Every structure is written in structure tokens, then in C-alpha cells.
Coordinates of N, CA, C and O in Angstrom, one line a residue:
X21 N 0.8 -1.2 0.0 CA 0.0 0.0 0.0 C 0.9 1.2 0.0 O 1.9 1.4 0.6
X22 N 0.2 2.2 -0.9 CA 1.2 3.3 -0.9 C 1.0 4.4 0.3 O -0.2 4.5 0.7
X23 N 2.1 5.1 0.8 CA 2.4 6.1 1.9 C 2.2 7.2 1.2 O 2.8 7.4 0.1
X24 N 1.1 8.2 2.1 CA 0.7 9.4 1.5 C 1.5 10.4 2.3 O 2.2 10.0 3.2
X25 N 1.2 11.9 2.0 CA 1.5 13.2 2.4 C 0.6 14.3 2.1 O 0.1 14.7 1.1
X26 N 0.6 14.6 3.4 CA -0.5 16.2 2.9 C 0.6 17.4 3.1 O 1.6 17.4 3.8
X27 N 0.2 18.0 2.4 CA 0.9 19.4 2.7 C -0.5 20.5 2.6 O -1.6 20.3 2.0
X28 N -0.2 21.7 3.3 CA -1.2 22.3 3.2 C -1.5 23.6 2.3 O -1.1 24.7 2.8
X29 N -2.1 23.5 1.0 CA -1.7 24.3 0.1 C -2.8 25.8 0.2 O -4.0 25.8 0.5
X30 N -2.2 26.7 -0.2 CA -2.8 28.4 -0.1 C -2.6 29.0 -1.9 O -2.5 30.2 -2.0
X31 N -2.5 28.3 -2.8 CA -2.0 28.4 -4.2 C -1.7 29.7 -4.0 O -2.5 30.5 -4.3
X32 N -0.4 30.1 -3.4 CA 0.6 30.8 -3.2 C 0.3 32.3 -3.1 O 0.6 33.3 -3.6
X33 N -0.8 31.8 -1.8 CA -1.3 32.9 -1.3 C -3.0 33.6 -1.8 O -3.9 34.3 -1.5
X34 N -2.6 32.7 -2.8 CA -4.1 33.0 -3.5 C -5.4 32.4 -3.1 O -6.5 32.8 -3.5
X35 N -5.2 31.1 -2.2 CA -6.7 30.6 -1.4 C -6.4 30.6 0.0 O -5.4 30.0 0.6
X36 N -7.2 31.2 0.5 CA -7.6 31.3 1.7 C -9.0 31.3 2.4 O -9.6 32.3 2.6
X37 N -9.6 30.0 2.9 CA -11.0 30.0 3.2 C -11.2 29.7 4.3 O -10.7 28.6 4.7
X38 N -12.0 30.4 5.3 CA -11.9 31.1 6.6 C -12.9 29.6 7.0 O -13.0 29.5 8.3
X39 N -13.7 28.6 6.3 CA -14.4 27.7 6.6 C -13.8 26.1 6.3 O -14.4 25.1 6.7
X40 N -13.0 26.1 5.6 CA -12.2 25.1 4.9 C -10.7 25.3 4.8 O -10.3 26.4 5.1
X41 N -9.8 24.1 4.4 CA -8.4 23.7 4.2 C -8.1 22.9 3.0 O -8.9 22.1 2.6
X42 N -7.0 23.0 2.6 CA -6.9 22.1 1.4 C -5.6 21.5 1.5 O -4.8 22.1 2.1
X43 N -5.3 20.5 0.8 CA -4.4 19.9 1.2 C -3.5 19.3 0.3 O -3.9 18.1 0.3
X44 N -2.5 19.5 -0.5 CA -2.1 18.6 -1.7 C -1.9 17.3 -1.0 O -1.5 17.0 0.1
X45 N -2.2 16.3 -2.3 CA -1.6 15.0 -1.4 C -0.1 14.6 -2.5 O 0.0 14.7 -3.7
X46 N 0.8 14.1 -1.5 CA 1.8 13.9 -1.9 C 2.3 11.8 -2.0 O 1.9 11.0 -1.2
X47 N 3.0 11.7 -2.7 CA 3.3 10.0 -2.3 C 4.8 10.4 -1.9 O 5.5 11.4 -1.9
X48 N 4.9 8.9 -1.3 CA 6.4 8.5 -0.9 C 7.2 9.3 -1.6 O 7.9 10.1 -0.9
X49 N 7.2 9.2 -3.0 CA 8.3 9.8 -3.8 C 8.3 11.7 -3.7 O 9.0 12.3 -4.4
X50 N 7.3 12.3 -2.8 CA 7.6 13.5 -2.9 C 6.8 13.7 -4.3 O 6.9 14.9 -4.6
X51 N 6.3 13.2 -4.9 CA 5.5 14.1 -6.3 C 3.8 14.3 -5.7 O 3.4 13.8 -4.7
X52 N 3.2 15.2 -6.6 CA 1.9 15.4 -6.5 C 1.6 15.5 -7.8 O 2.5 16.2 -8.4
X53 N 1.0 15.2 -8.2 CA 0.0 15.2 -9.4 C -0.9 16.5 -9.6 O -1.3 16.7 -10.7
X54 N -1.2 17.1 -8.9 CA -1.6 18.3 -9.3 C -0.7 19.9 -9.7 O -0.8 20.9 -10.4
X55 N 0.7 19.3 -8.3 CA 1.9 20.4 -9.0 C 2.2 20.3 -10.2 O 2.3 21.3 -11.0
X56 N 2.3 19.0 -10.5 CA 3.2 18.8 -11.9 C 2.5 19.4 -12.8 O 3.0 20.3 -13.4
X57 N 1.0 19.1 -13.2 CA 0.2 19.8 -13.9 C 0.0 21.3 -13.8 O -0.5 21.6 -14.9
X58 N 0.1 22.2 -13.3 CA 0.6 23.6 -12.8 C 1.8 23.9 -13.2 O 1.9 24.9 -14.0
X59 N 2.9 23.3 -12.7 CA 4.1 23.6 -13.2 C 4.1 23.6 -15.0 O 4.5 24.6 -15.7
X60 N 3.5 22.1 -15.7 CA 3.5 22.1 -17.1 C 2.7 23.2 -17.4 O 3.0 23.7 -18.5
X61 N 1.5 23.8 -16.8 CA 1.4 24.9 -18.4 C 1.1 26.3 -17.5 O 0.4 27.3 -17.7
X62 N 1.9 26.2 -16.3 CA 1.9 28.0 -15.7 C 1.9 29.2 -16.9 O 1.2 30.2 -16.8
X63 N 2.7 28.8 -17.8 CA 2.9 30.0 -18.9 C 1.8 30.3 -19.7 O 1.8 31.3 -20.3
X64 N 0.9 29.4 -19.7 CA -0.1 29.7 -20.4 C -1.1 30.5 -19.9 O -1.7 30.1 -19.0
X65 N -1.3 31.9 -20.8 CA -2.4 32.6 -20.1 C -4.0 31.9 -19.9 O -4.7 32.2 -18.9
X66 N -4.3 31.3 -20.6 CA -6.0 30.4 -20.1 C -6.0 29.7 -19.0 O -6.9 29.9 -18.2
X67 N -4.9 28.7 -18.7 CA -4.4 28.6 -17.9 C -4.6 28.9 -16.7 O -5.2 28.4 -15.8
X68 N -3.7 30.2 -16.6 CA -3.5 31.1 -15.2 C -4.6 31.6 -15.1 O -4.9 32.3 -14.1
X69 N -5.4 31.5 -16.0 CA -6.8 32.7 -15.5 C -7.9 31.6 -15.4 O -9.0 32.0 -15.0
X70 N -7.6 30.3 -15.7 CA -8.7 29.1 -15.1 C -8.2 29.0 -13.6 O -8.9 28.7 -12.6
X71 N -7.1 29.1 -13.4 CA -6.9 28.7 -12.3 C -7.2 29.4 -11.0 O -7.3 28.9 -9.9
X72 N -7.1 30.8 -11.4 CA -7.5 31.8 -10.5 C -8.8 31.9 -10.1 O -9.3 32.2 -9.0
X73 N -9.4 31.5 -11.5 CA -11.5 31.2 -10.4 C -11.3 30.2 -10.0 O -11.6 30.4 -8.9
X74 N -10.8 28.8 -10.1 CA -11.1 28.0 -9.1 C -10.3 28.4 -7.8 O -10.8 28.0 -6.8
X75 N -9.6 29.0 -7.8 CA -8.8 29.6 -6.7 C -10.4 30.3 -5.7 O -10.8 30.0 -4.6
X76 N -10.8 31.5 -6.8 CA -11.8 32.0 -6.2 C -13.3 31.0 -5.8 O -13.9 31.2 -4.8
X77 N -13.4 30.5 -6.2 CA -14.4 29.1 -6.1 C -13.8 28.2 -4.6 O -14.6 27.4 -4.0
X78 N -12.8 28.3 -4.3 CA -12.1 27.3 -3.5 C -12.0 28.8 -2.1 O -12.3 28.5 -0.9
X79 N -11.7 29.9 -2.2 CA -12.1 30.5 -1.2 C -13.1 30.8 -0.5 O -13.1 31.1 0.7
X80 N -14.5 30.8 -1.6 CA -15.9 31.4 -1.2 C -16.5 29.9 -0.8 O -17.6 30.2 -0.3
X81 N -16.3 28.8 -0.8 CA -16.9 27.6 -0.7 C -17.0 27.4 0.9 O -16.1 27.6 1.7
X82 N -18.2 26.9 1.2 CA -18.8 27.1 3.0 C -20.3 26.1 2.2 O -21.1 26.4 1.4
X83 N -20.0 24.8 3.2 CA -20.9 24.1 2.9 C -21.0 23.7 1.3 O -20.1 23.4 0.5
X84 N -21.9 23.7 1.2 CA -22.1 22.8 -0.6 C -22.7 24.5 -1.3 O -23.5 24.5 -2.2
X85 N -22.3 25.8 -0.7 CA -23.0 27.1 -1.3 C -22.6 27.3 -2.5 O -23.3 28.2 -3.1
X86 N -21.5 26.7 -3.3 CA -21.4 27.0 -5.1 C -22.1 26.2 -6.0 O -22.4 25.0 -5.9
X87 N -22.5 27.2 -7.2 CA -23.5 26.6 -8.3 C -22.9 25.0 -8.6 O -21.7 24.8 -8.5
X88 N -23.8 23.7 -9.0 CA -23.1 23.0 -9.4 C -22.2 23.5 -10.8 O -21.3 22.7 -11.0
X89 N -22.2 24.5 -11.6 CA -21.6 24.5 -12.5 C -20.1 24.6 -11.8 O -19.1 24.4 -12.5
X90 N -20.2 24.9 -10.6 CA -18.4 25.0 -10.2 C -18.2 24.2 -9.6 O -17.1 23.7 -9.9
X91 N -18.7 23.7 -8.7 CA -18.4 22.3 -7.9 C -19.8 21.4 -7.1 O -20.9 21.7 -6.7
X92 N -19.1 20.1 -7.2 CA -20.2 19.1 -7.3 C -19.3 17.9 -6.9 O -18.1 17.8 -6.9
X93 N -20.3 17.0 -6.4 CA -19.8 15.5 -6.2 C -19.9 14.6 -7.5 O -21.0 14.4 -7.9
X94 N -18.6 13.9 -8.0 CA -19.3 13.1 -8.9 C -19.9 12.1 -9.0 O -20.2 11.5 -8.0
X95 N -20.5 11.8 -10.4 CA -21.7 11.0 -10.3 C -21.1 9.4 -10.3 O -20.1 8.9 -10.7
X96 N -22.5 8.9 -9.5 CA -22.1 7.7 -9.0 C -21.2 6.7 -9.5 O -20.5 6.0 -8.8
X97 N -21.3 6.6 -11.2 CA -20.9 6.0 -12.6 C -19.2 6.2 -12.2 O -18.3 5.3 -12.4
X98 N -19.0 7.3 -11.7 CA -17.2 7.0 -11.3 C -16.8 6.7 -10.3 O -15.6 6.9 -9.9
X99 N -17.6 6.1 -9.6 CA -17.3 5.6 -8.4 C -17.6 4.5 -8.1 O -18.1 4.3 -7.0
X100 N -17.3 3.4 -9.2 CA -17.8 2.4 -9.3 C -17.0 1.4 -7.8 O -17.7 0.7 -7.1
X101 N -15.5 1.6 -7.5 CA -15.1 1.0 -7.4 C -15.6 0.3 -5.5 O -15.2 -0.9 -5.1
X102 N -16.2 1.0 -4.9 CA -16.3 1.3 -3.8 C -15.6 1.6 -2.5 O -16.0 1.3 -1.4
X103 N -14.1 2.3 -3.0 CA -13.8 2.5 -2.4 C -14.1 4.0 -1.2 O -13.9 5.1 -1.8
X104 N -14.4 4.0 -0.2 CA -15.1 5.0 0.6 C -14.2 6.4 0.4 O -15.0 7.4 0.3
X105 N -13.0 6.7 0.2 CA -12.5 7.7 -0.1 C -13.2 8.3 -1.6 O -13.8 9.3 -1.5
X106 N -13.3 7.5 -2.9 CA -13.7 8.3 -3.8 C -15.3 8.3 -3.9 O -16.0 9.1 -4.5
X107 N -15.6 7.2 -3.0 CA -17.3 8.1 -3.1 C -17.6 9.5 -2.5 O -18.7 10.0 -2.3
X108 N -16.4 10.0 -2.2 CA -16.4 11.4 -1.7 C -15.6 12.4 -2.8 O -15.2 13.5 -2.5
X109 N -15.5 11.8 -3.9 CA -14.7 12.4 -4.5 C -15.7 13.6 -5.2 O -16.8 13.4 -5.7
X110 N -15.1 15.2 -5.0 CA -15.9 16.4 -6.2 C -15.2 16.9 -6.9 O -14.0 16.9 -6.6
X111 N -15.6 17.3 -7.8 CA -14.9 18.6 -8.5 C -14.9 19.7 -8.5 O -16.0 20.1 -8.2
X112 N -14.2 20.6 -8.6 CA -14.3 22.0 -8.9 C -14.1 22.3 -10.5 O -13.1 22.1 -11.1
X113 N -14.8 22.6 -10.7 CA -14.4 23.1 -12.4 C -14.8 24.6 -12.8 O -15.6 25.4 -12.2
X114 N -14.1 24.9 -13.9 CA -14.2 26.1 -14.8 C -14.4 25.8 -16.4 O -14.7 24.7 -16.8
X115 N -14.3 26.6 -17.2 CA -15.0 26.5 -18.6 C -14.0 24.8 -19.2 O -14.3 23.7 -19.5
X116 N -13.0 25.4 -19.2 CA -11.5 24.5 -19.2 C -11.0 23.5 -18.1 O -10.5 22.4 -18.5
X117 N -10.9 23.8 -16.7 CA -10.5 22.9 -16.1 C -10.9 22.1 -14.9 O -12.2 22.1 -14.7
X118 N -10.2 21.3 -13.9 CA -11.0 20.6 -13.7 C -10.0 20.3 -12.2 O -8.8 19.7 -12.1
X119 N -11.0 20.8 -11.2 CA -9.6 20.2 -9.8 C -10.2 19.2 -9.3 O -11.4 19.4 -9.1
X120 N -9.8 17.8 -8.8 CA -10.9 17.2 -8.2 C -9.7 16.8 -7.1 O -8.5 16.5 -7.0
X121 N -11.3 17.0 -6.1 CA -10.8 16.9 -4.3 C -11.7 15.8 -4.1 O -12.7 15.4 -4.7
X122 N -10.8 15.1 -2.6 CA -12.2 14.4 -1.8 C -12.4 15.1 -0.4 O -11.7 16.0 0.1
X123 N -13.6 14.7 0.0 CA -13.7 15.2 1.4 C -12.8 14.7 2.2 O -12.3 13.6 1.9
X124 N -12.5 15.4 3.4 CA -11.1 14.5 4.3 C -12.8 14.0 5.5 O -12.9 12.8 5.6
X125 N -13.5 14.6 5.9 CA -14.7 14.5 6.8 C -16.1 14.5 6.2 O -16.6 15.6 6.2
X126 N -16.8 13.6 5.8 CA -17.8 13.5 4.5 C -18.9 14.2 5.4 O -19.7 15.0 5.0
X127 N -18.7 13.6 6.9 CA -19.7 14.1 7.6 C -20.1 15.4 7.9 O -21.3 15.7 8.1
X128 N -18.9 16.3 8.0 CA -18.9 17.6 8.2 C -19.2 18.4 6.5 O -18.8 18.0 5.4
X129 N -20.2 20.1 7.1 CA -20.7 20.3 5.8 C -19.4 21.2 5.5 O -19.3 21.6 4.3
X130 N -18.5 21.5 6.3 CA -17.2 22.0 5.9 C -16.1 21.4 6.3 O -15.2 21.9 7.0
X131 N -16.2 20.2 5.6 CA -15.3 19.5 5.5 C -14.0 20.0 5.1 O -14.2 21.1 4.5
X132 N -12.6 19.7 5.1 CA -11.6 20.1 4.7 C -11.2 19.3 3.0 O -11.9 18.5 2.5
X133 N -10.4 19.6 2.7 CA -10.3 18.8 1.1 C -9.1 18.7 0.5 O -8.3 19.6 0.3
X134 N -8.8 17.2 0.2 CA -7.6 16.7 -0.4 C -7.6 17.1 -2.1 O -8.5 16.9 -2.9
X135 N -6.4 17.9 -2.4 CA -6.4 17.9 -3.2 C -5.5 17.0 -4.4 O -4.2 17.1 -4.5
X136 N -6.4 15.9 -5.3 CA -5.8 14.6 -5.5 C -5.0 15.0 -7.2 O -3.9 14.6 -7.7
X137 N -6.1 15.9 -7.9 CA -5.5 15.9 -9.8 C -5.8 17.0 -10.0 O -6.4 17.8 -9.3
X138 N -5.4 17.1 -11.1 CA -6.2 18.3 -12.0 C -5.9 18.2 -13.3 O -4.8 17.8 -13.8
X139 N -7.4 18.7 -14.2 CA -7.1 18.3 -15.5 C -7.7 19.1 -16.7 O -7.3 20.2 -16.5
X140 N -8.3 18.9 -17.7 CA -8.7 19.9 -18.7 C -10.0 19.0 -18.8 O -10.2 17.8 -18.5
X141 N -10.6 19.6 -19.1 CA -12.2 19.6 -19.7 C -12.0 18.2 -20.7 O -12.2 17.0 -20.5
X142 N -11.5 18.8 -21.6 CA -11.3 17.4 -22.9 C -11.2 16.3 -22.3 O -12.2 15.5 -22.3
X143 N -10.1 16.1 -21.5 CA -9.5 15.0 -20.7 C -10.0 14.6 -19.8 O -9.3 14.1 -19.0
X144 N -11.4 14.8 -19.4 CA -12.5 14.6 -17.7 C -12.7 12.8 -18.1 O -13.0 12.3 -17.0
X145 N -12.6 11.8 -19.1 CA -13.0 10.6 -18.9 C -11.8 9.9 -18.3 O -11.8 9.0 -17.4
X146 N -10.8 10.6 -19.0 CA -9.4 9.4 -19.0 C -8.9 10.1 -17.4 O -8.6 9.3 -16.5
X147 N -8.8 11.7 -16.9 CA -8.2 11.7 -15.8 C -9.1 10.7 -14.5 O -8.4 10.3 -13.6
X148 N -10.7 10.5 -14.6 CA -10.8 9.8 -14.0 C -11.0 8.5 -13.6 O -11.0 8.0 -12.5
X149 N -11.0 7.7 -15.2 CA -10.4 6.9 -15.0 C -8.7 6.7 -14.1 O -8.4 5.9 -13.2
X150 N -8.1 7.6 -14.6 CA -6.4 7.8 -13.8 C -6.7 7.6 -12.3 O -6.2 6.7 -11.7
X151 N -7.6 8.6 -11.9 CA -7.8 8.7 -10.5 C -8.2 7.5 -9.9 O -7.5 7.0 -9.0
X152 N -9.4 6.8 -10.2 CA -10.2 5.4 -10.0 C -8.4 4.3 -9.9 O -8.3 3.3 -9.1
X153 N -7.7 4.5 -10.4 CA -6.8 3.5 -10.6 C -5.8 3.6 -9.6 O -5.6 2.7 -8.8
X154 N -5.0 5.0 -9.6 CA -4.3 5.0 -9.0 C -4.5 5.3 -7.5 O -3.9 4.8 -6.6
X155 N -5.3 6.0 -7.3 CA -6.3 6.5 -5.8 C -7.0 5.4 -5.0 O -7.5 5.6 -3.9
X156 N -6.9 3.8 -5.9 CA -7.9 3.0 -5.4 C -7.7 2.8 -3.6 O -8.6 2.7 -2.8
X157 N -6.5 2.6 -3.3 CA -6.3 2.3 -1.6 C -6.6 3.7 -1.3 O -7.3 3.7 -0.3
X158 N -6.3 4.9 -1.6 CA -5.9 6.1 -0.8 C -7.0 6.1 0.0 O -8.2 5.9 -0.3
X159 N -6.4 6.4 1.6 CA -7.0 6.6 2.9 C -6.5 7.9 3.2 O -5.3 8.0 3.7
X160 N -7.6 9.2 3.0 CA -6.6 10.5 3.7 C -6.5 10.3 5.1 O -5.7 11.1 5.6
X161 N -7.0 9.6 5.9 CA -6.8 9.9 7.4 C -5.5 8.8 7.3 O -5.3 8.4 8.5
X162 N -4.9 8.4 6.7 CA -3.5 7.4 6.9 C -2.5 8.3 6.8 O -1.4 8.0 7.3
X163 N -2.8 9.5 6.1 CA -2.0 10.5 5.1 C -1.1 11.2 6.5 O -1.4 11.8 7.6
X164 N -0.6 11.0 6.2 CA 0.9 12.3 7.5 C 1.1 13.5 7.1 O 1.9 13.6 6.2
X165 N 0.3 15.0 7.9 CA 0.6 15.9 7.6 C 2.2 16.4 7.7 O 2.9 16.3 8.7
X166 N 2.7 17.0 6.3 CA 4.0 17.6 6.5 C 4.2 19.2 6.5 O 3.3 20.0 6.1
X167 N 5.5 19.5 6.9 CA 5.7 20.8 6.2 C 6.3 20.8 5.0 O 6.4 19.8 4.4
X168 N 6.8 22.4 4.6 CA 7.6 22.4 3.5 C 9.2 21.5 3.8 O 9.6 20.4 3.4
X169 N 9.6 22.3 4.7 CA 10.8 21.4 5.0 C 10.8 19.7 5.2 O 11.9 19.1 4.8
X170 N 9.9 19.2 5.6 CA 10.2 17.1 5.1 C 9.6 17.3 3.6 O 9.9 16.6 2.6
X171 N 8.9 18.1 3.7 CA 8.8 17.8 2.1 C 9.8 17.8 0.9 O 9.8 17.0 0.0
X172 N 10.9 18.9 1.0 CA 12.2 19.1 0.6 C 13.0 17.8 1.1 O 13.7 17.4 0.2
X173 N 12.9 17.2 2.3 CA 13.8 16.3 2.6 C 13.3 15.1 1.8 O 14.1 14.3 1.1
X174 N 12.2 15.0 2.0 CA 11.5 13.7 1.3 C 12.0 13.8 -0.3 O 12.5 12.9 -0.9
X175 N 11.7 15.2 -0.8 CA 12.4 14.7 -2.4 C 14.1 14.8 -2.0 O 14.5 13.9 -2.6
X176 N 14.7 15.2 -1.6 CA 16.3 14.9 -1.8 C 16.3 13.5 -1.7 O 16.8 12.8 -2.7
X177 N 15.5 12.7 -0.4 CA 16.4 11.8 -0.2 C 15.6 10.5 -1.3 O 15.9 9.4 -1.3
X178 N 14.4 11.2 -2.2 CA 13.9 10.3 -3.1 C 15.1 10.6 -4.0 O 15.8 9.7 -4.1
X179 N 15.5 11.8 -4.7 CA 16.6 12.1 -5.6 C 17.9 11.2 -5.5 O 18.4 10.6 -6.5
X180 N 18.3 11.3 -4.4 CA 19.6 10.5 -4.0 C 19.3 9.3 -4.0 O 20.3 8.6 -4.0
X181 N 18.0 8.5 -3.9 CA 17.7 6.9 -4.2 C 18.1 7.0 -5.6 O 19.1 6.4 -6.1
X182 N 17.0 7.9 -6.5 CA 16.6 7.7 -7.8 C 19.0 7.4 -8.6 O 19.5 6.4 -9.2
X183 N 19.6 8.5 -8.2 CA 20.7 8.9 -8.5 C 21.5 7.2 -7.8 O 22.3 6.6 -8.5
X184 N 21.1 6.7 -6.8 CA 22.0 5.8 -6.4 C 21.5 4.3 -7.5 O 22.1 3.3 -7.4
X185 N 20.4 4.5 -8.3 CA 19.9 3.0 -8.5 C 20.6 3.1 -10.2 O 21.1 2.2 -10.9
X186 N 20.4 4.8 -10.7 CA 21.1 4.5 -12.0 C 22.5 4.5 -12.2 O 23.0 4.3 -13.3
X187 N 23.3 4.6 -10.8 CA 24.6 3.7 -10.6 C 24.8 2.2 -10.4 O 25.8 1.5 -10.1
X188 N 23.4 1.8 -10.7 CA 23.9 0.1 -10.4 C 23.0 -0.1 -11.6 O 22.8 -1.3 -12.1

């Protein structure tokens, strides 16, 4: 079973919600799947300006109060697998993109929220398929909150494995 990581993300300053938290999830190896996607098309202006309403969508959110056009739970059909983490899986979306969280407390109506991918509009079948696959064990309460600093340590000392195995 894979070892998770939360870190607690504020998209660098830009979400702050006085009723909720969010949380990237990280694996063993120090990657997240939602930085990487951010990092690959930061330069792009549609981009940066999809991401700032979900930014804004991710601040004003208190209880289930945004239109489903911005966020919603998905529908049953992807959550075939039954694992209890993604039948809590929602989305947030914009015209283009697409962040999908789970609830960390399904019970609570301001729950806090993992944040697991992110993806484009076009691509909403195959990233959930992605998610369904690779997400299947993920338990956020197993998950170990970190800071920045183990997180740094966590990728060096994944770097220095990665660096030690292509010497043998």
C-alpha cells in the first residue's frame, strides 16, 4: 500500500478559506499530481486565468454554497469501485478545467479537502479513469501531515535513491 502526504496548500497565497483547508496529497516519492500539472502549463495565459477562479471558487466555498456549475460531487458511474475515499470524490471546475478533491470528513458540511489531480475539460474521462486506478487504496486519514521542510527532505532523499539506482 502506498504512503501518502498532505501538505497544506494556499495556491501561493491566493486561497484562503476562513471555513475550509486544502491539502495537496503527496506520495512517498515527494511528487503530487496536481503540482506537476501547474508547473507544465503555468505560462499559459488560459491557464492562469482558469486557475484563479477555481482559486476563487475554493475561497468562497462554505458548505455545498457554489453553483453545481463549479463544484459538485461526482456522479455515481465514477465511483464504481467502492472505495469510501472516492465516493467522496468532487470537483471543482471552470469553462477548461477541472480540480478534483475528496472530502477528508464526508460528515462535516465544511469539511476540509484533499487535493488529488487536475485536468482539462477534454480529458475529464481518461483523468478519472487515472484517478479510479491510482487512488484506489488512498485513505486520507493514513495520510501524515508535513511541512515544506520534510517535504524538501522527502524529495532529496527520493533524488539520491533515484541517483543511487542509476549507478547500479
Amino acid at each position: 500500500m502506498d504512503c501518502y502526504y498532505l501538505l497544506q496548500y494556499d495556491g501561493d497565497g491566493d486561497v484562503c478559506n476562513l471555513y475550509c483547508k486544502y491539502y495537496l496529497l503527496y506520495g512517498e516519492n515527494g511528487k503530487n499530481e496536481f503540482e506537476e500539472i501547474v508547473n507544465d502549463h503555468r505560462e499559459e495565459t488560459v491557464f492562469v486565468e482558469e486557475i484563479h477562479k477555481l482559486h476563487a471558487s475554493m475561497n468562497i466555498l462554505h458548505g455545498n454554497n457554489l453553483p453545481r456549475e463549479k463544484f459538485h460531487s461526482l456522479p455515481t458511474k465514477y465511483r464504481k469501485n467502492g472505495n469510501d475515499c472516492l465516493r467522496d470524490l468532487w470537483e471543482f471546475k471552470t469553462k477548461h478545467m477541472r480540480v478534483y478533491v475528496v472530502k477528508m470528513d464526508p460528515t462535516k458540511g465544511d469539511s476540509d479537502f484533499c487535493i488529488i489531480y487536475a485536468g482539462f475539460k477534454t480529458e475529464q474521462g481518461n483523468d478519472i479513469k487515472f484517478i479510479r486506478k491510482k487512488f484506489r487504496h488512498l485513505d486520507v486519514h493514513k495520510a501524515r501531515t508535513i511541512s515544506n521542510e520534510e517535504l524538501e527532505e522527502l524529495r532529496a532523499a527520493q533524488h539520491q535513491e533515484d541517483a543511487e539506482d542509476q549507478l547500479t
